Short mmCIF file of C-alpha atoms in Angstrom, two decimals:
data_model
loop_
_atom_site.label_atom_id
_atom_site.label_comp_id
_atom_site.label_asym_id
_atom_site.label_seq_id
_atom_site.Cartn_x
_atom_site.Cartn_y
_atom_site.Cartn_z
CA MET S 1 0.00 0.00 0.00
CA ARG S 2 1.23 3.45 -0.86
CA VAL S 3 0.61 6.22 1.68
CA LEU S 4 1.02 9.81 0.51
CA TYR S 5 1.65 12.77 2.82
CA PHE S 6 0.48 16.26 1.90
CA HIS S 7 1.40 19.79 2.92
CA THR S 8 2.89 20.06 6.44
CA LEU S 9 2.71 16.30 6.93
CA ARG S 10 5.55 15.94 4.42
CA GLN S 11 7.76 17.96 6.73
CA VAL S 12 6.58 16.06 9.81
CA CYS S 13 7.33 12.67 8.21
CA GLY S 14 10.43 13.79 6.32
CA ARG S 15 9.14 12.28 3.08
CA ASP S 16 6.36 12.46 0.51
CA ALA S 17 5.22 8.84 0.81
CA ASP S 18 5.63 5.47 2.51
CA GLU S 19 5.16 1.94 1.21
CA ILE S 20 3.43 -0.36 3.70
CA ALA S 21 4.14 -4.02 2.94
CA ASP S 22 1.51 -5.55 5.24
CA PRO S 23 -1.12 -2.86 5.85
CA PRO S 24 -3.70 -3.06 8.63
CA ALA S 25 -7.36 -3.74 7.88
CA THR S 26 -8.81 -0.27 8.58
CA ALA S 27 -7.91 3.36 8.00
CA GLY S 28 -7.76 3.97 11.76
CA ALA S 29 -5.39 1.06 12.33
CA LEU S 30 -3.21 2.35 9.50
CA LEU S 31 -3.15 5.78 11.12
CA ASP S 32 -2.05 4.19 14.41
CA LEU S 33 0.76 2.37 12.58
CA LEU S 34 1.89 5.57 10.86
CA ILE S 35 1.90 7.51 14.14
CA ALA S 36 4.10 4.79 15.64
CA ARG S 37 6.51 5.21 12.70
CA HIS S 38 6.30 9.01 12.63
CA PRO S 39 5.49 10.25 16.18
CA GLY S 40 5.30 13.82 14.90
CA LEU S 41 1.94 12.92 13.34
CA ALA S 42 0.36 12.44 16.78
CA PRO S 43 -0.49 16.13 17.43
CA HIS S 44 -2.20 16.27 14.01
CA GLU S 45 -4.21 13.06 14.47
CA PRO S 46 -7.53 14.61 15.62
CA THR S 47 -7.84 16.74 12.49
CA LEU S 48 -6.22 14.55 9.82
CA LEU S 49 -8.18 13.77 6.69
CA ILE S 50 -7.78 10.29 5.22
CA ALA S 51 -8.47 9.56 1.56
CA ARG S 52 -8.57 6.08 0.03
CA ASN S 53 -8.23 6.01 -3.75
CA HIS S 54 -9.09 9.73 -4.00
CA GLU S 55 -12.19 9.60 -1.73
CA PHE S 56 -12.32 10.71 1.89
CA VAL S 57 -13.03 7.90 4.35
CA GLY S 58 -13.61 7.49 8.06
CA ARG S 59 -11.25 5.69 10.37
CA SER S 60 -13.42 2.56 10.50
CA GLU S 61 -13.31 2.07 6.71
CA PRO S 62 -11.69 -1.14 5.50
CA LEU S 63 -8.52 -1.00 3.43
CA ASP S 64 -7.15 -3.23 0.70
CA PRO S 65 -3.39 -3.71 0.19
CA ALA S 66 -3.76 -2.31 -3.34
CA ASP S 67 -5.30 0.97 -2.10
CA GLU S 68 -3.55 4.31 -2.28
CA VAL S 69 -4.07 6.28 0.92
CA ALA S 70 -3.44 9.98 1.39
CA LEU S 71 -3.11 11.86 4.68
CA MET S 72 -3.89 15.57 4.67
CA PRO S 73 -4.20 18.32 7.22
CA PRO S 74 -7.52 20.20 7.20
CA VAL S 75 -7.98 22.39 4.15
CA SER S 76 -9.55 25.82 4.22
CA GLY S 77 -10.20 28.28 1.50
CA GLY S 78 -11.94 31.46 0.63
#
């Protein structure tokens, strides 16, 4: 599974993406795994947006190893 990091999360993780060889079953479990790998994500966790294959999903959503997941901070605009 490919996990993409956007905006400030790139700086927090020190990279644009991660490859997860044996991903967990849900988006929330994946987020827990990523926070364990990149502890700097923890303060952002309550407001992170998770997208699976270009669609936003909740933390209880199931994941497939072939999915592409993106993590984003909240987005605002005018």
